[in-house]
């Protein structure tokens, strides 16, 4: 296996981990009066659900850093690989929602597509980054934007400052590009350091274990004190960076498995899974909530496969 193939397979495994995380994030709602064990299970899924989107942004930042297509060729390809499935799937899902709940209008449809209080915010932000970073290549400029992104996440978590006002205007933390810029920027910087990027695949065991232990401590402290665990909670910058390191380390471990073709397939089909799992997410949650059983709650993500 040559280095390029190994790199691509590693990316597929990271995508597989990321899409599993996204599914965990959408499998957490519980019925009122659930037991403490069930609530703890939902918290575990909730925390696992915070890994996915930052990992995806980092991956696509890395891939975008190697783009050689012209502006026209790039968007022509995205028309079929991104926009067409996005619009088709989300329109079907929107019809399913509004036929049950009402509220049919063109503006409501557009807001749904763009991810206003909906999961496709990720795709909207990704498109914004493709446009924003098309001409931004200098590492210094990317690092400045990364610092701004860290400030934005901190202000969002603590509900202060300019970026908190941006969230208020948008009525969404998730549609604020500054809140995600760090992860896409990290991917770009890794790509610009080609040799270092290849070496980063082979993380030392000590550093990887440190990130895993840090993630466990981060979760435990938040669970014990009842603190929020989402992308933009007060200490989320620490958690998000630990999660990136943990995902990178787990990806390295999974690369050593003898039978990992299924992971490659899941990673390859991660976008399809991302779009299609929304159609059954609510059903899985509704069915399993008939029983106050923490084991069933933990098994929810596996039921999508």
PDB file of N, CA and C in Angstrom, residues 32-103:
ATOM      1  N   UNK A  32     -39.457  12.204  29.469  1.00  0.00           N
ATOM      2  CA  UNK A  32     -39.408  12.808  30.805  1.00  0.00           C
ATOM      3  C   UNK A  32     -39.445  11.724  31.878  1.00  0.00           C
ATOM      4  N   UNK A  33     -38.726  11.966  32.949  1.00  0.00           N
ATOM      5  CA  UNK A  33     -38.722  11.013  34.048  1.00  0.00           C
ATOM      6  C   UNK A  33     -37.820   9.821  33.840  1.00  0.00           C
ATOM      7  N   UNK A  34     -36.881   9.916  32.906  1.00  0.00           N
ATOM      8  CA  UNK A  34     -35.964   8.802  32.655  1.00  0.00           C
ATOM      9  C   UNK A  34     -35.050   8.587  33.863  1.00  0.00           C
ATOM     10  N   UNK A  35     -34.581   7.349  34.005  1.00  0.00           N
ATOM     11  CA  UNK A  35     -33.720   7.003  35.134  1.00  0.00           C
ATOM     12  C   UNK A  35     -32.367   7.695  35.025  1.00  0.00           C
ATOM     13  N   UNK A  36     -31.642   7.720  36.134  1.00  0.00           N
ATOM     14  CA  UNK A  36     -30.319   8.348  36.140  1.00  0.00           C
ATOM     15  C   UNK A  36     -29.358   7.636  35.195  1.00  0.00           C
ATOM     16  N   UNK A  37     -29.449   6.291  35.156  1.00  0.00           N
ATOM     17  CA  UNK A  37     -28.570   5.543  34.260  1.00  0.00           C
ATOM     18  C   UNK A  37     -28.864   5.862  32.803  1.00  0.00           C
ATOM     19  N   UNK A  38     -30.154   6.018  32.501  1.00  0.00           N
ATOM     20  CA  UNK A  38     -30.531   6.362  31.125  1.00  0.00           C
ATOM     21  C   UNK A  38     -30.064   7.769  30.776  1.00  0.00           C
ATOM     22  N   UNK A  39     -30.168   8.671  31.729  1.00  0.00           N
ATOM     23  CA  UNK A  39     -29.696  10.038  31.492  1.00  0.00           C
ATOM     24  C   UNK A  39     -28.183  10.073  31.295  1.00  0.00           C
ATOM     25  N   UNK A  40     -27.466   9.235  32.052  1.00  0.00           N
ATOM     26  CA  UNK A  40     -26.016   9.156  31.875  1.00  0.00           C
ATOM     27  C   UNK A  40     -25.676   8.596  30.494  1.00  0.00           C
ATOM     28  N   UNK A  41     -26.445   7.608  30.042  1.00  0.00           N
ATOM     29  CA  UNK A  41     -26.231   7.049  28.704  1.00  0.00           C
ATOM     30  C   UNK A  41     -26.426   8.113  27.635  1.00  0.00           C
ATOM     31  N   UNK A  42     -27.460   8.932  27.807  1.00  0.00           N
ATOM     32  CA  UNK A  42     -27.705  10.010  26.849  1.00  0.00           C
ATOM     33  C   UNK A  42     -26.575  11.032  26.883  1.00  0.00           C
ATOM     34  N   UNK A  43     -26.027  11.278  28.070  1.00  0.00           N
ATOM     35  CA  UNK A  43     -24.891  12.203  28.179  1.00  0.00           C
ATOM     36  C   UNK A  43     -23.662  11.663  27.450  1.00  0.00           C
ATOM     37  N   UNK A  44     -23.445  10.352  27.555  1.00  0.00           N
ATOM     38  CA  UNK A  44     -22.324   9.732  26.842  1.00  0.00           C
ATOM     39  C   UNK A  44     -22.489   9.927  25.340  1.00  0.00           C
ATOM     40  N   UNK A  45     -23.703   9.646  24.837  1.00  0.00           N
ATOM     41  CA  UNK A  45     -23.963   9.832  23.404  1.00  0.00           C
ATOM     42  C   UNK A  45     -23.831  11.301  23.023  1.00  0.00           C
ATOM     43  N   UNK A  46     -24.302  12.162  23.906  1.00  0.00           N
ATOM     44  CA  UNK A  46     -24.217  13.600  23.648  1.00  0.00           C
ATOM     45  C   UNK A  46     -22.763  14.032  23.474  1.00  0.00           C
ATOM     46  N   UNK A  47     -21.907  13.535  24.354  1.00  0.00           N
ATOM     47  CA  UNK A  47     -20.494  13.910  24.267  1.00  0.00           C
ATOM     48  C   UNK A  47     -19.833  13.297  23.039  1.00  0.00           C
ATOM     49  N   UNK A  48     -20.114  12.025  22.778  1.00  0.00           N
ATOM     50  CA  UNK A  48     -19.578  11.405  21.564  1.00  0.00           C
ATOM     51  C   UNK A  48     -20.032  12.175  20.329  1.00  0.00           C
ATOM     52  N   UNK A  49     -21.217  12.766  20.419  1.00  0.00           N
ATOM     53  CA  UNK A  49     -21.754  13.528  19.300  1.00  0.00           C
ATOM     54  C   UNK A  49     -21.028  14.818  19.014  1.00  0.00           C
ATOM     55  N   UNK A  50     -20.154  15.250  19.931  1.00  0.00           N
ATOM     56  CA  UNK A  50     -19.412  16.494  19.695  1.00  0.00           C
ATOM     57  C   UNK A  50     -18.123  16.270  18.904  1.00  0.00           C
ATOM     58  N   UNK A  51     -17.784  15.032  18.614  1.00  0.00           N
ATOM     59  CA  UNK A  51     -16.564  14.744  17.850  1.00  0.00           C
ATOM     60  C   UNK A  51     -16.748  15.027  16.360  1.00  0.00           C
ATOM     61  N   UNK A  52     -17.938  14.720  15.835  1.00  0.00           N
ATOM     62  CA  UNK A  52     -18.125  14.577  14.397  1.00  0.00           C
ATOM     63  C   UNK A  52     -17.869  15.785  13.526  1.00  0.00           C
ATOM     64  N   UNK A  53     -18.581  16.881  13.768  1.00  0.00           N
ATOM     65  CA  UNK A  53     -18.503  18.028  12.868  1.00  0.00           C
ATOM     66  C   UNK A  53     -17.103  18.649  12.842  1.00  0.00           C
ATOM     67  N   UNK A  54     -16.432  18.855  13.991  1.00  0.00           N
ATOM     68  CA  UNK A  54     -15.057  19.357  13.913  1.00  0.00           C
ATOM     69  C   UNK A  54     -14.129  18.453  13.106  1.00  0.00           C
ATOM     70  N   UNK A  55     -14.283  17.137  13.258  1.00  0.00           N
ATOM     71  CA  UNK A  55     -13.451  16.207  12.481  1.00  0.00           C
ATOM     72  C   UNK A  55     -13.746  16.349  10.997  1.00  0.00           C
ATOM     73  N   UNK A  56     -15.015  16.435  10.643  1.00  0.00           N
ATOM     74  CA  UNK A  56     -15.378  16.614   9.231  1.00  0.00           C
ATOM     75  C   UNK A  56     -14.790  17.905   8.667  1.00  0.00           C
ATOM     76  N   UNK A  57     -14.914  19.003   9.407  1.00  0.00           N
ATOM     77  CA  UNK A  57     -14.362  20.269   8.918  1.00  0.00           C
ATOM     78  C   UNK A  57     -12.850  20.187   8.755  1.00  0.00           C
ATOM     79  N   UNK A  58     -12.190  19.525   9.682  1.00  0.00           N
ATOM     80  CA  UNK A  58     -10.741  19.369   9.587  1.00  0.00           C
ATOM     81  C   UNK A  58     -10.369  18.552   8.349  1.00  0.00           C
ATOM     82  N   UNK A  59     -11.112  17.479   8.105  1.00  0.00           N
ATOM     83  CA  UNK A  59     -10.858  16.641   6.924  1.00  0.00           C
ATOM     84  C   UNK A  59     -11.049  17.438   5.647  1.00  0.00           C
ATOM     85  N   UNK A  60     -12.167  18.163   5.555  1.00  0.00           N
ATOM     86  CA  UNK A  60     -12.449  18.883   4.316  1.00  0.00           C
ATOM     87  C   UNK A  60     -11.546  20.099   4.146  1.00  0.00           C
ATOM     88  N   UNK A  61     -11.066  20.654   5.237  1.00  0.00           N
ATOM     89  CA  UNK A  61     -10.039  21.683   5.125  1.00  0.00           C
ATOM     90  C   UNK A  61      -8.765  21.103   4.541  1.00  0.00           C
ATOM     91  N   UNK A  62      -8.388  19.927   5.014  1.00  0.00           N
ATOM     92  CA  UNK A  62      -7.198  19.237   4.500  1.00  0.00           C
ATOM     93  C   UNK A  62      -7.352  18.925   3.012  1.00  0.00           C
ATOM     94  N   UNK A  63      -8.501  18.392   2.631  1.00  0.00           N
ATOM     95  CA  UNK A  63      -8.729  18.051   1.224  1.00  0.00           C
ATOM     96  C   UNK A  63      -8.788  19.299   0.350  1.00  0.00           C
ATOM     97  N   UNK A  64      -9.425  20.350   0.858  1.00  0.00           N
ATOM     98  CA  UNK A  64      -9.526  21.593   0.087  1.00  0.00           C
ATOM     99  C   UNK A  64      -8.154  22.214  -0.118  1.00  0.00           C
ATOM    100  N   UNK A  65      -7.260  22.011   0.827  1.00  0.00           N
ATOM    101  CA  UNK A  65      -5.904  22.537   0.695  1.00  0.00           C
ATOM    102  C   UNK A  65      -5.152  21.950  -0.481  1.00  0.00           C
ATOM    103  N   UNK A  66      -5.597  20.800  -0.973  1.00  0.00           N
ATOM    104  CA  UNK A  66      -4.959  20.175  -2.128  1.00  0.00           C
ATOM    105  C   UNK A  66      -5.714  20.383  -3.422  1.00  0.00           C
ATOM    106  N   UNK A  67      -6.714  21.279  -3.415  1.00  0.00           N
ATOM    107  CA  UNK A  67      -7.513  21.513  -4.617  1.00  0.00           C
ATOM    108  C   UNK A  67      -6.683  22.120  -5.747  1.00  0.00           C
ATOM    109  N   UNK A  68      -6.819  21.562  -6.936  1.00  0.00           N
ATOM    110  CA  UNK A  68      -6.121  22.088  -8.118  1.00  0.00           C
ATOM    111  C   UNK A  68      -7.098  22.506  -9.211  1.00  0.00           C
ATOM    112  N   UNK A  69      -8.398  22.392  -8.946  1.00  0.00           N
ATOM    113  CA  UNK A  69      -9.400  22.741  -9.951  1.00  0.00           C
ATOM    114  C   UNK A  69      -9.583  24.256 -10.031  1.00  0.00           C
ATOM    115  N   UNK A  70     -10.046  24.707 -11.174  1.00  0.00           N
ATOM    116  CA  UNK A  70     -10.418  26.107 -11.329  1.00  0.00           C
ATOM    117  C   UNK A  70     -11.720  26.362 -10.580  1.00  0.00           C
ATOM    118  N   UNK A  71     -12.029  27.635 -10.371  1.00  0.00           N
ATOM    119  CA  UNK A  71     -13.274  28.004  -9.693  1.00  0.00           C
ATOM    120  C   UNK A  71     -14.480  27.354 -10.362  1.00  0.00           C
ATOM    121  N   UNK A  72     -14.539  27.444 -11.685  1.00  0.00           N
ATOM    122  CA  UNK A  72     -15.689  26.897 -12.408  1.00  0.00           C
ATOM    123  C   UNK A  72     -15.746  25.380 -12.294  1.00  0.00           C
ATOM    124  N   UNK A  73     -14.621  24.720 -12.487  1.00  0.00           N
ATOM    125  CA  UNK A  73     -14.589  23.256 -12.427  1.00  0.00           C
ATOM    126  C   UNK A  73     -14.923  22.756 -11.018  1.00  0.00           C
ATOM    127  N   UNK A  74     -14.457  23.482 -10.020  1.00  0.00           N
ATOM    128  CA  UNK A  74     -14.709  23.087  -8.633  1.00  0.00           C
ATOM    129  C   UNK A  74     -16.204  23.093  -8.338  1.00  0.00           C
ATOM    130  N   UNK A  75     -16.874  24.194  -8.681  1.00  0.00           N
ATOM    131  CA  UNK A  75     -18.294  24.302  -8.364  1.00  0.00           C
ATOM    132  C   UNK A  75     -19.154  23.454  -9.286  1.00  0.00           C
ATOM    133  N   UNK A  76     -18.676  23.194 -10.482  1.00  0.00           N
ATOM    134  CA  UNK A  76     -19.402  22.285 -11.373  1.00  0.00           C
ATOM    135  C   UNK A  76     -19.451  20.891 -10.763  1.00  0.00           C
ATOM    136  N   UNK A  77     -18.340  20.471 -10.189  1.00  0.00           N
ATOM    137  CA  UNK A  77     -18.303  19.165  -9.529  1.00  0.00           C
ATOM    138  C   UNK A  77     -19.178  19.168  -8.274  1.00  0.00           C
ATOM    139  N   UNK A  78     -19.132  20.251  -7.510  1.00  0.00           N
ATOM    140  CA  UNK A  78     -19.932  20.332  -6.292  1.00  0.00           C
ATOM    141  C   UNK A  78     -21.430  20.344  -6.593  1.00  0.00           C
ATOM    142  N   UNK A  79     -21.793  20.795  -7.788  1.00  0.00           N
ATOM    143  CA  UNK A  79     -23.209  20.815  -8.159  1.00  0.00           C
ATOM    144  C   UNK A  79     -23.816  19.421  -8.109  1.00  0.00           C
ATOM    145  N   UNK A  80     -23.037  18.418  -8.504  1.00  0.00           N
ATOM    146  CA  UNK A  80     -23.546  17.041  -8.525  1.00  0.00           C
ATOM    147  C   UNK A  80     -23.205  16.257  -7.263  1.00  0.00           C
ATOM    148  N   UNK A  81     -22.059  16.539  -6.668  1.00  0.00           N
ATOM    149  CA  UNK A  81     -21.640  15.759  -5.499  1.00  0.00           C
ATOM    150  C   UNK A  81     -22.121  16.345  -4.178  1.00  0.00           C
ATOM    151  N   UNK A  82     -22.476  17.627  -4.168  1.00  0.00           N
ATOM    152  CA  UNK A  82     -22.900  18.282  -2.927  1.00  0.00           C
ATOM    153  C   UNK A  82     -24.309  18.846  -3.013  1.00  0.00           C
ATOM    154  N   UNK A  83     -24.529  19.776  -3.932  1.00  0.00           N
ATOM    155  CA  UNK A  83     -25.793  20.513  -3.951  1.00  0.00           C
ATOM    156  C   UNK A  83     -26.991  19.649  -4.345  1.00  0.00           C
ATOM    157  N   UNK A  84     -26.841  18.798  -5.353  1.00  0.00           N
ATOM    158  CA  UNK A  84     -27.974  17.989  -5.813  1.00  0.00           C
ATOM    159  C   UNK A  84     -28.484  17.051  -4.728  1.00  0.00           C
ATOM    160  N   UNK A  85     -27.636  16.206  -4.131  1.00  0.00           N
ATOM    161  CA  UNK A  85     -28.153  15.347  -3.055  1.00  0.00           C
ATOM    162  C   UNK A  85     -28.638  16.140  -1.847  1.00  0.00           C
ATOM    163  N   UNK A  86     -27.968  17.225  -1.542  1.00  0.00           N
ATOM    164  CA  UNK A  86     -28.373  18.083  -0.421  1.00  0.00           C
ATOM    165  C   UNK A  86     -29.792  18.598  -0.632  1.00  0.00           C
ATOM    166  N   UNK A  87     -30.050  19.211  -1.775  1.00  0.00           N
ATOM    167  CA  UNK A  87     -31.360  19.810  -2.040  1.00  0.00           C
ATOM    168  C   UNK A  87     -32.444  18.745  -2.130  1.00  0.00           C
ATOM    169  N   UNK A  88     -32.169  17.645  -2.817  1.00  0.00           N
ATOM    170  CA  UNK A  88     -33.173  16.594  -2.999  1.00  0.00           C
ATOM    171  C   UNK A  88     -33.566  15.951  -1.670  1.00  0.00           C
ATOM    172  N   UNK A  89     -32.585  15.521  -0.896  1.00  0.00           N
ATOM    173  CA  UNK A  89     -32.873  14.836   0.369  1.00  0.00           C
ATOM    174  C   UNK A  89     -33.549  15.759   1.371  1.00  0.00           C
ATOM    175  N   UNK A  90     -33.042  16.977   1.486  1.00  0.00           N
ATOM    176  CA  UNK A  90     -33.605  17.890   2.475  1.00  0.00           C
ATOM    177  C   UNK A  90     -34.994  18.374   2.079  1.00  0.00           C
ATOM    178  N   UNK A  91     -35.259  18.474   0.781  1.00  0.00           N
ATOM    179  CA  UNK A  91     -36.604  18.846   0.341  1.00  0.00           C
ATOM    180  C   UNK A  91     -37.600  17.753   0.689  1.00  0.00           C
ATOM    181  N   UNK A  92     -37.220  16.499   0.482  1.00  0.00           N
ATOM    182  CA  UNK A  92     -38.082  15.376   0.858  1.00  0.00           C
ATOM    183  C   UNK A  92     -38.331  15.368   2.361  1.00  0.00           C
ATOM    184  N   UNK A  93     -37.273  15.586   3.123  1.00  0.00           N
ATOM    185  CA  UNK A  93     -37.413  15.602   4.579  1.00  0.00           C
ATOM    186  C   UNK A  93     -38.279  16.771   5.021  1.00  0.00           C
ATOM    187  N   UNK A  94     -38.115  17.912   4.374  1.00  0.00           N
ATOM    188  CA  UNK A  94     -38.915  19.093   4.716  1.00  0.00           C
ATOM    189  C   UNK A  94     -40.392  18.824   4.462  1.00  0.00           C
ATOM    190  N   UNK A  95     -40.708  18.213   3.319  1.00  0.00           N
ATOM    191  CA  UNK A  95     -42.103  17.872   3.026  1.00  0.00           C
ATOM    192  C   UNK A  95     -42.661  16.920   4.079  1.00  0.00           C
ATOM    193  N   UNK A  96     -41.854  15.964   4.495  1.00  0.00           N
ATOM    194  CA  UNK A  96     -42.288  15.017   5.530  1.00  0.00           C
ATOM    195  C   UNK A  96     -42.627  15.761   6.822  1.00  0.00           C
ATOM    196  N   UNK A  97     -41.830  16.767   7.156  1.00  0.00           N
ATOM    197  CA  UNK A  97     -42.047  17.532   8.388  1.00  0.00           C
ATOM    198  C   UNK A  97     -43.270  18.432   8.273  1.00  0.00           C
ATOM    199  N   UNK A  98     -43.355  19.207   7.188  1.00  0.00           N
ATOM    200  CA  UNK A  98     -44.435  20.200   7.090  1.00  0.00           C
ATOM    201  C   UNK A  98     -45.790  19.553   6.823  1.00  0.00           C
ATOM    202  N   UNK A  99     -45.811  18.392   6.196  1.00  0.00           N
ATOM    203  CA  UNK A  99     -47.089  17.713   5.986  1.00  0.00           C
ATOM    204  C   UNK A  99     -47.689  17.250   7.309  1.00  0.00           C
ATOM    205  N   UNK A 100     -46.831  17.047   8.299  1.00  0.00           N
ATOM    206  CA  UNK A 100     -47.321  16.659   9.625  1.00  0.00           C
ATOM    207  C   UNK A 100     -47.572  17.865  10.517  1.00  0.00           C
ATOM    208  N   UNK A 101     -46.726  18.904  10.367  1.00  0.00           N
ATOM    209  CA  UNK A 101     -46.785  20.026  11.306  1.00  0.00           C
ATOM    210  C   UNK A 101     -47.256  21.337  10.686  1.00  0.00           C
ATOM    211  N   UNK A 102     -47.323  21.397   9.351  1.00  0.00           N
ATOM    212  CA  UNK A 102     -47.730  22.623   8.696  1.00  0.00           C
ATOM    213  C   UNK A 102     -46.591  23.615   8.559  1.00  0.00           C
ATOM    214  N   UNK A 103     -46.909  24.796   8.002  1.00  0.00           N
ATOM    215  CA  UNK A 103     -45.903  25.848   7.854  1.00  0.00           C
ATOM    216  C   UNK A 103     -45.218  25.840   6.506  1.00  0.00           C
TER     217      UNK A 103
END
